[in-house]
Amino acid sequence: MPATATTTGIPVSIRGLRKSFGGEPVLQGLDLDVKAGEIFALMGPSGSGKSVFLRHLIGLETPDAGEIRVGGELISAEGIGDRIRMAMVFQSGGLLNSLTVAENVGLYLSEHRLKSPAEIERIVLEKLAVVELGPEDAAKYPAELSGGMKKRVAIARALVIEPQLILFDEPTSELDPLVALTIGREILNLNASIGATTLLVTHDRDLAFGIADRIGFLLEGEIVALGTPEEIRVHPHPLLQRFLKAEFR
Amino acid sequence: MFRNLGELVLLFAATLRALPRVWQERRKVAEQLFDIGNASLFMACLLSLFIGGVLSLQVGPVLVERGLGSALGGLVALSMCKELAPVMMSVLIAGRIGSAMAAELGSMRVYQEIDALRTLNLNPIYFLVLPRVVAISIALPCLVIFSNLVGWLGGALVALHNDRIAVSWTAFFTDLQQQVEFGDIANGLIKSFVFAVTIGVVSCHQGLATIGGPRGIGRSVTKAVVNSFVLILIMDYVLTRLLLPFDNGWAI
Ligand SMILES: Nc1ncnc2c1ncn2[C@@H]1O[C@H](COP(=O)(O)OP(=O)(O)OP(=O)(O)O)[C@@H](O)[C@H]1O
Ligand SMILES: [Mg+2]
């Protein structure tokens, strides 16, 4: 781990968050506190607003009402990105298609001129190795990758930032179970090594119950259940229970 | 279109404010310049040759009939450098480069690449808009100079070889030299620079404002090109009118 790995996670606090699109409410007065260094998993049915919620946390959406603080600062504050290192892994990766895998992963360092090109190359290969991608993949373009590989590149790109707050939108969708396991372990590692506050949105029950400190269940724009995995497992909310117990046979 | 005018002005202002960063982004500017040159130089050449030629063909016989054949060079050259080269090259660049910019930024918007840039604390204005607007503003005036030269050549060739005109090479270029002043060329370059900034800002704005998935990209491209054309033609009149008082005053 590089020398900068002394950072610690930051707390996130959300108060009365509301957002609607074209009169259609998506988030309806959401309150949530995520502690510094915590791994928090948000679950909920498809279309319940999980992605929209994450986008608010990193300032990609402006709330209709309510406030979001990361590390005590309003997310809308001028230049917050220069003071707090945050990263987000998008549901579909969000890689820049005009750049190679290596350029994508090193983009943060090269554009902000934080490291020399040789060092960037070293860090990029190191982070790619973490997500089980080799040097031969580094020269490829995103169009040449499978969905799961794109996701892993996106994770590597987020790791490079050494974020204090990291947001994952469905980190294990499109991944085979073994890679999903690796990614889950890597999220744990990252959390343990640099103490990044980790918020993940997922349908993957194994992942959520396997690594999260706390789990929230989002339904119709509100968090209807919140607690440790053990508490959530026995939570009385009927839809939550159906969600957790759904099996083919 | 006019609802967007406010947003356009804002994007223009933001680009202006980003201008001090241009040296840092010089590699991206160079890449864009290379792309623009690659995509448009041949077309510009072909277009200019024929524009110059057709100018000669239209006015040559009329002038020669009235015994004014010696004035052909100046006429063709002035029309070319004050009006046709700036406007036609701008139209070419709007169609060829503006559309590509709108499509590229539009797809970046739709596929969340712009969002990803923002999460990496990279400003899309610095990263995407500034290099494009700067590159197009450098490239278009250069293309216009090039277009002038090729257009004059086209005019002279037609004047020489058409039987009803038959104005010699020397006569054509002697008159051109006497008639065309530095100010006339500068006039066209100023216009083309303004058009270039317009094309760049309009195309980037349409690209960034893309909504509604892949179909939205097509809409953005069309709007970028159409809005650029309309603005170019309107501003052409306004600029010509504004530059009129300087018409003879530039002479050195
Ligand atoms: N930019 C937008 N414009 C209009 N509506 C939107 C926009 N973004 C999201 N929505 C709407 O908000 C709702 C929540 O979307 P969101 O993407 O957050 O769902 P999700 O919980 O992440 O679902 P999934 O699990 O399928 O990813 C959806 O009904 C969607 O149509
Ligand atoms: Mg989602």
Coordinates of C-alpha atoms and ligand atoms in Angstrom, one line a residue:
Chain A
M1 CA 0.0 0.0 0.0
P2 CA 1.3 3.5 -0.9
A3 CA 2.3 5.9 1.8
T4 CA -0.9 7.9 1.6
A5 CA -2.8 5.0 3.1
T6 CA -3.2 6.8 6.4
T7 CA -6.6 8.4 5.6
T8 CA -9.6 7.5 7.6
G9 CA -13.2 7.3 6.5
I10 CA -15.6 10.1 6.9
P11 CA -19.2 10.1 8.2
V12 CA -22.2 10.7 6.0
S13 CA -25.3 12.3 7.2
I14 CA -28.5 12.7 5.2
R15 CA -31.5 14.7 6.4
G16 CA -34.9 14.9 4.8
L17 CA -33.7 14.1 1.3
R18 CA -36.4 14.5 -1.3
K19 CA -36.2 14.2 -5.0
S20 CA -38.8 13.7 -7.7
F21 CA -38.5 13.5 -11.5
G22 CA -41.3 15.1 -13.4
G23 CA -43.7 15.1 -10.5
E24 CA -42.9 11.5 -9.8
P25 CA -41.5 11.2 -6.3
V26 CA -38.4 9.0 -5.9
L27 CA -36.9 9.9 -2.6
Q28 CA -39.4 11.0 0.1
G29 CA -37.7 12.6 3.1
L30 CA -34.9 10.1 3.6
D31 CA -32.8 10.3 6.8
L32 CA -29.7 8.2 7.2
D33 CA -26.4 8.4 9.2
V34 CA -23.5 6.3 8.0
K35 CA -20.6 6.2 10.5
A36 CA -17.0 6.9 9.6
G37 CA -15.4 3.7 8.3
E38 CA -18.6 1.8 8.3
I39 CA -19.7 -0.6 5.5
F40 CA -23.3 0.2 4.8
A41 CA -25.4 -1.8 2.3
L42 CA -28.6 -0.4 0.9
M43 CA -31.0 -3.0 -0.5
G44 CA -34.4 -2.5 -2.1
P45 CA -36.5 -3.4 -5.1
S46 CA -35.5 -2.4 -8.6
G47 CA -36.6 1.1 -9.3
S48 CA -36.9 2.1 -5.6
G49 CA -34.4 4.9 -6.1
K50 CA -31.1 3.3 -4.9
S51 CA -29.0 4.6 -7.8
V52 CA -30.6 8.0 -7.5
F53 CA -29.8 8.1 -3.8
L54 CA -26.1 7.3 -4.5
R55 CA -25.9 9.9 -7.2
H56 CA -27.0 12.5 -4.6
L57 CA -24.2 11.5 -2.2
I58 CA -21.5 12.3 -4.7
G59 CA -23.2 15.5 -5.9
L60 CA -24.4 14.3 -9.3
E61 CA -28.0 15.2 -8.5
T62 CA -29.3 18.2 -6.6
P63 CA -31.9 17.4 -4.0
D64 CA -35.3 19.1 -4.1
A65 CA -35.1 19.4 -0.4
G66 CA -33.0 18.2 2.5
E67 CA -29.3 18.2 3.1
I68 CA -26.4 15.8 2.6
R69 CA -23.2 16.2 4.6
V70 CA -20.0 14.2 4.0
G71 CA -17.3 14.7 6.6
G72 CA -19.4 17.4 8.1
E73 CA -19.4 19.5 4.9
L74 CA -22.4 20.0 2.6
I75 CA -21.9 18.0 -0.6
S76 CA -22.9 21.1 -2.6
A77 CA -20.0 23.1 -1.1
E78 CA -17.7 24.8 -3.6
G79 CA -14.5 22.7 -4.2
I80 CA -15.5 19.9 -1.9
G81 CA -13.9 17.5 -4.3
D82 CA -10.5 19.0 -3.6
R83 CA -10.9 18.5 0.2
I84 CA -12.5 15.1 0.4
R85 CA -11.6 12.1 -1.8
M86 CA -14.7 10.3 -2.9
A87 CA -15.2 7.7 -5.5
M88 CA -18.2 6.0 -7.1
V89 CA -18.4 2.8 -9.1
F90 CA -21.3 3.0 -11.5
Q91 CA -23.8 0.3 -12.2
S92 CA -22.5 0.1 -15.8
G93 CA -18.9 1.1 -15.0
G94 CA -18.9 4.5 -16.5
L95 CA -15.6 4.0 -18.2
L96 CA -14.4 6.6 -20.8
N97 CA -14.7 4.7 -24.0
S98 CA -12.1 6.8 -25.8
L99 CA -9.4 5.8 -23.3
T100 CA -7.7 2.5 -22.7
V101 CA -8.2 0.5 -19.5
A102 CA -4.8 1.8 -18.2
E103 CA -5.7 5.4 -19.0
N104 CA -9.1 5.1 -17.4
V105 CA -7.6 3.7 -14.2
G106 CA -4.8 6.2 -14.1
L107 CA -7.0 9.2 -15.1
Y108 CA -7.4 10.6 -11.6
L109 CA -3.6 10.7 -11.0
S110 CA -2.7 11.8 -14.5
E111 CA -5.2 14.6 -14.8
H112 CA -4.6 16.0 -11.3
R113 CA -0.9 15.5 -11.9
L114 CA -0.4 13.7 -8.6
K115 CA 2.3 11.2 -9.8
S116 CA 4.9 10.8 -12.4
P117 CA 3.9 8.7 -15.5
A118 CA 6.1 5.8 -14.4
E119 CA 4.6 5.7 -11.0
I120 CA 1.1 6.0 -12.4
E121 CA 1.8 2.9 -14.6
R122 CA 3.0 1.0 -11.6
I123 CA -0.1 1.9 -9.5
V124 CA -2.4 1.1 -12.4
L125 CA -1.0 -2.4 -12.8
E126 CA -1.1 -2.9 -9.0
K127 CA -4.8 -1.9 -8.8
L128 CA -5.7 -3.9 -11.9
A129 CA -4.1 -6.9 -10.3
V130 CA -6.3 -6.4 -7.2
V131 CA -9.4 -6.9 -9.4
E132 CA -7.7 -9.8 -11.2
L133 CA -6.9 -8.1 -14.4
G134 CA -3.5 -8.5 -16.0
P135 CA -1.1 -6.2 -17.9
E136 CA -2.5 -7.6 -21.1
D137 CA -5.9 -6.1 -20.4
A138 CA -4.4 -2.6 -19.7
A139 CA -4.0 -1.7 -23.3
K140 CA -7.5 -2.7 -24.3
Y141 CA -10.4 -0.3 -24.8
P142 CA -13.6 -0.6 -22.8
A143 CA -15.5 -1.8 -25.9
E144 CA -13.3 -4.9 -26.0
L145 CA -14.2 -5.9 -22.4
S146 CA -17.1 -7.9 -21.1
G147 CA -19.6 -6.3 -18.7
G148 CA -17.9 -7.9 -15.7
M149 CA -14.5 -6.8 -16.8
K150 CA -15.7 -3.2 -17.2
K151 CA -17.0 -3.3 -13.7
R152 CA -13.7 -4.5 -12.4
V153 CA -11.8 -1.8 -14.2
A154 CA -14.2 0.8 -12.7
I155 CA -13.5 -0.6 -9.3
A156 CA -9.7 -0.4 -9.9
R157 CA -10.2 3.2 -11.0
A158 CA -12.0 4.0 -7.8
L159 CA -9.3 2.2 -5.7
V160 CA -6.6 4.5 -7.3
I161 CA -8.3 7.5 -5.6
E162 CA -7.8 6.0 -2.2
P163 CA -11.1 7.4 -1.3
Q164 CA -12.4 8.4 2.2
L165 CA -15.9 7.6 0.9
I166 CA -16.6 5.0 -1.7
L167 CA -19.9 4.3 -3.3
F168 CA -20.7 1.1 -5.1
D169 CA -23.7 0.7 -7.3
E170 CA -24.3 -3.0 -7.7
P171 CA -20.6 -4.0 -7.5
T172 CA -21.2 -7.7 -8.1
S173 CA -23.9 -7.7 -10.7
E174 CA -22.5 -9.2 -14.0
L175 CA -19.7 -10.9 -12.1
D176 CA -19.4 -14.6 -11.7
P177 CA -19.6 -15.9 -8.1
L178 CA -15.8 -16.3 -7.7
V179 CA -15.0 -12.8 -8.9
A180 CA -17.9 -11.5 -6.9
L181 CA -16.3 -13.1 -3.8
T182 CA -13.0 -11.4 -4.6
I183 CA -14.7 -8.1 -5.1
G184 CA -16.5 -8.5 -1.8
R185 CA -13.2 -9.3 0.0
E186 CA -11.6 -6.4 -1.7
I187 CA -14.3 -4.0 -0.4
L188 CA -13.5 -5.4 3.0
N189 CA -9.8 -5.0 2.5
L190 CA -10.1 -1.5 1.3
N191 CA -12.3 -0.7 4.3
A192 CA -9.7 -2.3 6.7
S193 CA -6.6 -0.8 5.1
I194 CA -7.6 2.8 4.5
G195 CA -10.8 2.8 6.6
A196 CA -12.9 4.2 3.8
T197 CA -16.6 4.7 4.6
T198 CA -18.3 2.3 2.1
L199 CA -21.8 2.6 0.9
L200 CA -23.0 -0.1 -1.4
V201 CA -26.2 -0.6 -3.2
T202 CA -26.9 -4.2 -4.0
H203 CA -29.4 -7.0 -4.7
D204 CA -26.8 -9.5 -3.8
R205 CA -27.9 -10.9 -0.4
D206 CA -24.8 -12.8 0.1
L207 CA -22.6 -9.7 -0.4
A208 CA -24.8 -7.5 1.8
F209 CA -25.0 -10.0 4.7
G210 CA -21.5 -11.1 4.2
I211 CA -19.6 -7.8 4.5
A212 CA -21.9 -5.0 5.7
D213 CA -21.8 -3.7 9.2
R214 CA -25.4 -2.4 8.7
I215 CA -28.1 -2.8 6.1
G216 CA -30.9 -0.5 5.1
F217 CA -33.9 -1.4 3.1
L218 CA -35.2 1.2 0.8
L219 CA -38.9 1.1 -0.2
E220 CA -40.9 3.8 -1.9
G221 CA -38.4 6.5 -1.2
E222 CA -37.9 5.8 2.5
I223 CA -35.7 3.6 4.6
V224 CA -38.2 1.2 6.1
A225 CA -35.7 -1.1 7.9
L226 CA -32.3 -0.4 9.3
G227 CA -30.0 -2.5 11.4
T228 CA -27.2 -5.0 11.6
P229 CA -27.4 -8.1 9.4
E230 CA -28.8 -10.1 12.3
E231 CA -31.4 -7.5 13.0
I232 CA -32.5 -7.3 9.4
R233 CA -32.7 -11.0 9.1
V234 CA -35.5 -11.1 11.7
H235 CA -37.0 -7.7 10.8
P236 CA -40.8 -8.0 10.7
H237 CA -41.4 -5.9 7.5
P238 CA -43.3 -8.3 5.2
L239 CA -41.8 -7.2 1.8
L240 CA -38.3 -7.2 3.3
Q241 CA -38.8 -10.8 4.4
R242 CA -40.1 -11.8 1.0
F243 CA -37.1 -10.1 -0.6
L244 CA -34.7 -12.0 1.7
K245 CA -36.4 -15.3 1.3
A246 CA -37.1 -15.4 -2.4
E247 CA -35.8 -18.6 -3.8
F248 CA -36.7 -20.6 -6.9
R249 CA -37.3 -23.8 -5.0
Chain B
M1 CA -33.5 27.1 -29.8
F2 CA -33.8 30.5 -28.1
R3 CA -34.7 28.8 -24.8
N4 CA -31.1 27.4 -24.9
L5 CA -29.6 30.8 -25.6
G6 CA -29.2 31.5 -21.9
E7 CA -27.5 28.1 -21.3
L8 CA -25.2 28.8 -24.3
V9 CA -24.1 32.1 -22.9
L10 CA -23.4 30.4 -19.5
L11 CA -21.3 27.7 -21.1
F12 CA -19.5 30.3 -23.1
A13 CA -18.7 32.3 -19.9
A14 CA -17.6 29.1 -18.2
T15 CA -15.3 28.3 -21.1
L16 CA -13.9 31.8 -21.0
R17 CA -13.2 31.5 -17.3
A18 CA -11.5 28.2 -17.9
L19 CA -9.2 29.8 -20.5
P20 CA -6.2 30.2 -18.2
R21 CA -6.1 26.4 -18.0
V22 CA -5.6 26.0 -21.7
W23 CA -1.8 25.6 -21.4
Q24 CA -2.3 22.7 -19.1
E25 CA -4.7 21.1 -21.5
R26 CA -2.5 21.7 -24.6
R27 CA -2.1 18.1 -25.4
K28 CA -5.9 17.7 -25.7
V29 CA -6.0 20.8 -27.9
A30 CA -3.4 19.4 -30.1
E31 CA -5.2 16.1 -30.4
Q32 CA -8.4 18.0 -31.4
L33 CA -6.5 20.1 -33.9
F34 CA -5.1 17.0 -35.5
D35 CA -8.6 15.5 -35.7
I36 CA -10.1 18.6 -37.2
G37 CA -7.3 19.0 -39.8
N38 CA -7.6 15.3 -40.7
A39 CA -11.3 15.4 -41.1
S40 CA -11.6 18.6 -43.0
L41 CA -8.5 19.6 -45.0
F42 CA -9.3 17.7 -48.1
M43 CA -12.9 18.7 -48.1
A44 CA -11.9 22.3 -47.6
C45 CA -9.6 22.1 -50.5
L46 CA -12.1 20.6 -52.8
L47 CA -14.9 23.0 -51.7
S48 CA -12.7 26.1 -52.1
L49 CA -11.4 25.2 -55.5
F50 CA -15.0 24.9 -56.8
I51 CA -16.3 28.0 -55.0
G52 CA -13.5 30.1 -56.5
G53 CA -14.1 28.5 -59.9
V54 CA -17.9 29.1 -59.9
L55 CA -17.4 32.7 -58.8
S56 CA -15.2 33.2 -61.9
L57 CA -17.6 31.4 -64.0
Q58 CA -20.6 33.5 -62.9
V59 CA -19.1 37.0 -63.0
G60 CA -16.3 36.5 -65.6
P61 CA -18.4 36.5 -68.8
V62 CA -20.4 39.4 -67.5
L63 CA -17.4 41.5 -66.8
V64 CA -15.6 40.5 -70.0
E65 CA -18.6 41.4 -72.1
R66 CA -18.4 45.0 -70.6
G67 CA -14.7 45.1 -71.1
L68 CA -14.0 44.9 -67.4
G69 CA -12.1 41.5 -67.5
S70 CA -9.2 43.1 -65.7
A71 CA -11.3 43.6 -62.6
L72 CA -12.1 39.8 -62.3
G73 CA -9.2 38.9 -60.0
G74 CA -10.1 41.5 -57.4
L75 CA -13.8 40.6 -57.5
V76 CA -13.3 36.9 -57.1
A77 CA -10.6 37.4 -54.4
L78 CA -12.7 39.8 -52.3
S79 CA -15.8 37.7 -52.4
M80 CA -13.8 34.8 -51.4
C81 CA -11.9 36.3 -48.5
K82 CA -14.6 38.5 -47.1
E83 CA -17.6 36.3 -47.4
L84 CA -17.5 32.9 -49.0
A85 CA -14.4 31.4 -47.4
P86 CA -15.4 32.3 -43.8
V87 CA -19.1 31.2 -44.3
M88 CA -18.5 28.1 -46.3
M89 CA -15.6 26.9 -44.1
S90 CA -17.8 27.5 -41.0
V91 CA -20.6 25.5 -42.6
L92 CA -18.2 22.7 -43.4
I93 CA -16.8 22.6 -39.9
A94 CA -20.2 22.8 -38.3
G95 CA -21.3 19.8 -40.4
R96 CA -18.2 17.8 -40.1
I97 CA -16.7 18.7 -36.7
G98 CA -19.6 20.3 -34.8
S99 CA -21.7 17.2 -35.4
A100 CA -19.0 14.9 -34.3
M101 CA -18.4 16.9 -31.1
A102 CA -22.1 16.8 -30.3
A103 CA -22.3 13.1 -30.9
E104 CA -19.2 12.3 -28.9
L105 CA -20.2 14.4 -25.9
G106 CA -23.8 13.2 -26.2
S107 CA -22.7 9.6 -26.0
M108 CA -20.5 10.4 -23.1
R109 CA -23.5 12.0 -21.3
V110 CA -25.8 9.1 -22.1
Y111 CA -23.3 6.4 -21.1
Q112 CA -22.5 8.2 -17.8
E113 CA -19.0 9.1 -18.8
I114 CA -19.5 12.7 -17.9
D115 CA -20.9 11.7 -14.5
A116 CA -17.8 9.5 -14.0
L117 CA -15.5 12.4 -14.8
R118 CA -17.3 14.5 -12.2
T119 CA -16.8 11.8 -9.6
L120 CA -13.1 11.8 -10.4
N121 CA -13.2 15.5 -9.5
L122 CA -12.6 16.4 -13.2
N123 CA -14.5 19.4 -14.6
P124 CA -16.1 18.5 -17.9
I125 CA -15.5 22.1 -19.0
Y126 CA -11.8 21.9 -18.6
F127 CA -11.6 18.3 -19.8
L128 CA -13.9 18.3 -22.7
V129 CA -15.3 21.7 -23.7
L130 CA -12.2 24.0 -23.4
P131 CA -9.9 21.9 -25.7
R132 CA -12.6 21.6 -28.3
V133 CA -13.6 25.2 -28.4
V134 CA -10.0 26.4 -28.5
A135 CA -9.0 23.9 -31.2
I136 CA -11.9 24.8 -33.4
S137 CA -11.1 28.5 -32.9
I138 CA -7.6 28.0 -34.0
A139 CA -8.4 25.6 -36.9
L140 CA -11.2 27.5 -38.6
P141 CA -9.3 30.8 -39.3
C142 CA -6.4 28.7 -40.5
L143 CA -8.7 26.8 -42.8
V144 CA -10.1 30.1 -44.1
I145 CA -6.6 31.3 -45.0
F146 CA -6.0 28.0 -46.8
S147 CA -9.5 28.3 -48.5
N148 CA -8.7 31.8 -49.7
L149 CA -5.5 30.6 -51.4
V150 CA -7.2 27.6 -53.0
G151 CA -10.2 29.6 -54.0
W152 CA -8.2 32.2 -55.7
L153 CA -6.4 29.5 -57.6
G154 CA -9.7 28.0 -58.6
G155 CA -10.9 31.3 -59.8
A156 CA -7.8 32.0 -61.8
L157 CA -7.8 28.6 -63.4
V158 CA -11.4 29.0 -64.6
A159 CA -10.6 32.6 -65.8
L160 CA -7.7 31.3 -67.8
H161 CA -9.3 28.2 -69.3
N162 CA -12.9 29.3 -70.0
D163 CA -13.2 30.6 -73.6
R164 CA -15.7 33.3 -72.7
I165 CA -13.5 34.7 -70.0
A166 CA -9.9 34.1 -71.0
V167 CA -8.3 36.4 -68.5
S168 CA -4.6 35.6 -68.1
W169 CA -3.0 34.4 -65.0
T170 CA -1.0 37.6 -64.7
A171 CA -4.0 39.9 -65.2
F172 CA -6.0 38.0 -62.6
F173 CA -3.3 38.1 -59.9
T174 CA -2.2 41.7 -60.7
D175 CA -5.7 42.9 -60.1
L176 CA -6.0 40.7 -57.0
Q177 CA -2.9 42.2 -55.6
Q178 CA -4.1 45.7 -56.2
Q179 CA -7.6 45.1 -54.8
V180 CA -7.2 42.9 -51.8
E181 CA -5.8 44.6 -48.7
F182 CA -4.7 43.0 -45.5
G183 CA -7.9 44.4 -43.9
D184 CA -10.1 42.4 -46.2
I185 CA -8.5 39.2 -45.2
A186 CA -8.5 40.2 -41.5
N187 CA -12.2 40.9 -41.9
G188 CA -12.9 37.3 -43.0
L189 CA -10.6 35.9 -40.3
I190 CA -12.4 37.8 -37.6
K191 CA -15.7 36.5 -38.8
S192 CA -14.5 33.0 -39.0
F193 CA -13.1 33.2 -35.5
V194 CA -16.5 34.3 -34.1
F195 CA -18.2 31.5 -36.1
A196 CA -15.7 29.0 -34.7
V197 CA -16.4 29.9 -31.1
T198 CA -20.1 29.7 -31.9
I199 CA -19.8 26.2 -33.5
G200 CA -17.7 24.9 -30.6
V201 CA -19.9 26.2 -27.8
V202 CA -23.2 25.3 -29.6
S203 CA -22.0 21.7 -30.4
C204 CA -20.5 21.1 -26.9
H205 CA -23.6 22.5 -25.3
Q206 CA -25.9 20.3 -27.3
G207 CA -23.7 17.3 -26.6
L208 CA -23.7 17.9 -22.8
A209 CA -27.4 18.6 -22.7
T210 CA -28.3 15.2 -24.4
I211 CA -31.1 13.4 -22.6
G212 CA -33.1 10.3 -23.4
G213 CA -30.7 7.6 -24.2
P214 CA -29.1 6.8 -27.6
R215 CA -31.9 8.4 -29.5
G216 CA -31.2 11.7 -27.8
I217 CA -27.7 11.6 -29.4
G218 CA -29.2 11.9 -32.9
R219 CA -31.4 14.7 -31.8
S220 CA -28.4 16.6 -30.3
V221 CA -26.4 16.2 -33.4
T222 CA -29.1 17.6 -35.6
K223 CA -29.7 20.5 -33.3
A224 CA -26.0 21.3 -33.0
V225 CA -25.7 21.5 -36.8
V226 CA -28.9 23.4 -37.4
N227 CA -28.4 25.8 -34.6
S228 CA -24.8 26.4 -35.7
F229 CA -26.0 27.1 -39.3
V230 CA -28.7 29.5 -38.2
L231 CA -26.3 31.4 -35.8
I232 CA -23.6 31.6 -38.4
L233 CA -25.8 33.1 -41.0
I234 CA -27.4 35.6 -38.6
M235 CA -24.1 36.6 -37.2
D236 CA -22.6 36.9 -40.6
Y237 CA -25.0 39.7 -41.4
V238 CA -24.4 41.4 -38.0
L239 CA -20.6 41.1 -38.2
T240 CA -20.5 42.3 -41.8
R241 CA -22.5 45.3 -40.8
L242 CA -20.3 46.0 -37.7
L243 CA -17.1 45.6 -39.7
L244 CA -18.4 47.9 -42.5
P245 CA -16.9 51.1 -41.1
F246 CA -13.4 49.5 -41.0
D247 CA -13.7 48.5 -44.6
N248 CA -11.2 51.0 -45.9
G249 CA -9.6 52.0 -42.7
W250 CA -7.4 48.9 -42.3
A251 CA -5.1 49.8 -45.1
I252 CA -1.6 50.0 -43.9
Ligands
LIG1 N1 -32.7 11.2 -14.6 C1 -33.9 10.7 -14.4 N2 -35.0 11.2 -15.0 C2 -36.3 10.8 -14.7 N3 -36.5 9.7 -13.9 C3 -35.5 9.1 -13.3 C4 -34.1 9.6 -13.5 N4 -33.3 8.8 -12.8 C5 -34.1 7.9 -12.2 N5 -35.3 8.1 -12.5 C6 -36.5 7.3 -11.9 O1 -36.2 7.1 -10.6 C7 -36.6 5.8 -10.1 C8 -35.5 5.2 -9.4 O2 -34.4 4.9 -10.3 P1 -33.1 4.2 -9.8 O3 -32.2 4.1 -10.9 O4 -32.6 4.9 -8.6 O5 -33.6 2.7 -9.3 P2 -32.7 1.6 -8.6 O6 -33.3 1.4 -7.3 O7 -31.3 1.9 -8.7 O8 -33.1 0.3 -9.5 P3 -32.1 -0.9 -10.0 O9 -32.0 -1.8 -8.8 O10 -32.9 -1.5 -11.1 O11 -30.9 -0.3 -10.4 C9 -37.0 5.1 -11.4 O12 -38.5 5.1 -11.4 C10 -36.5 5.9 -12.5 O13 -37.4 5.9 -13.6
MG2 MG -29.7 1.2 -9.9

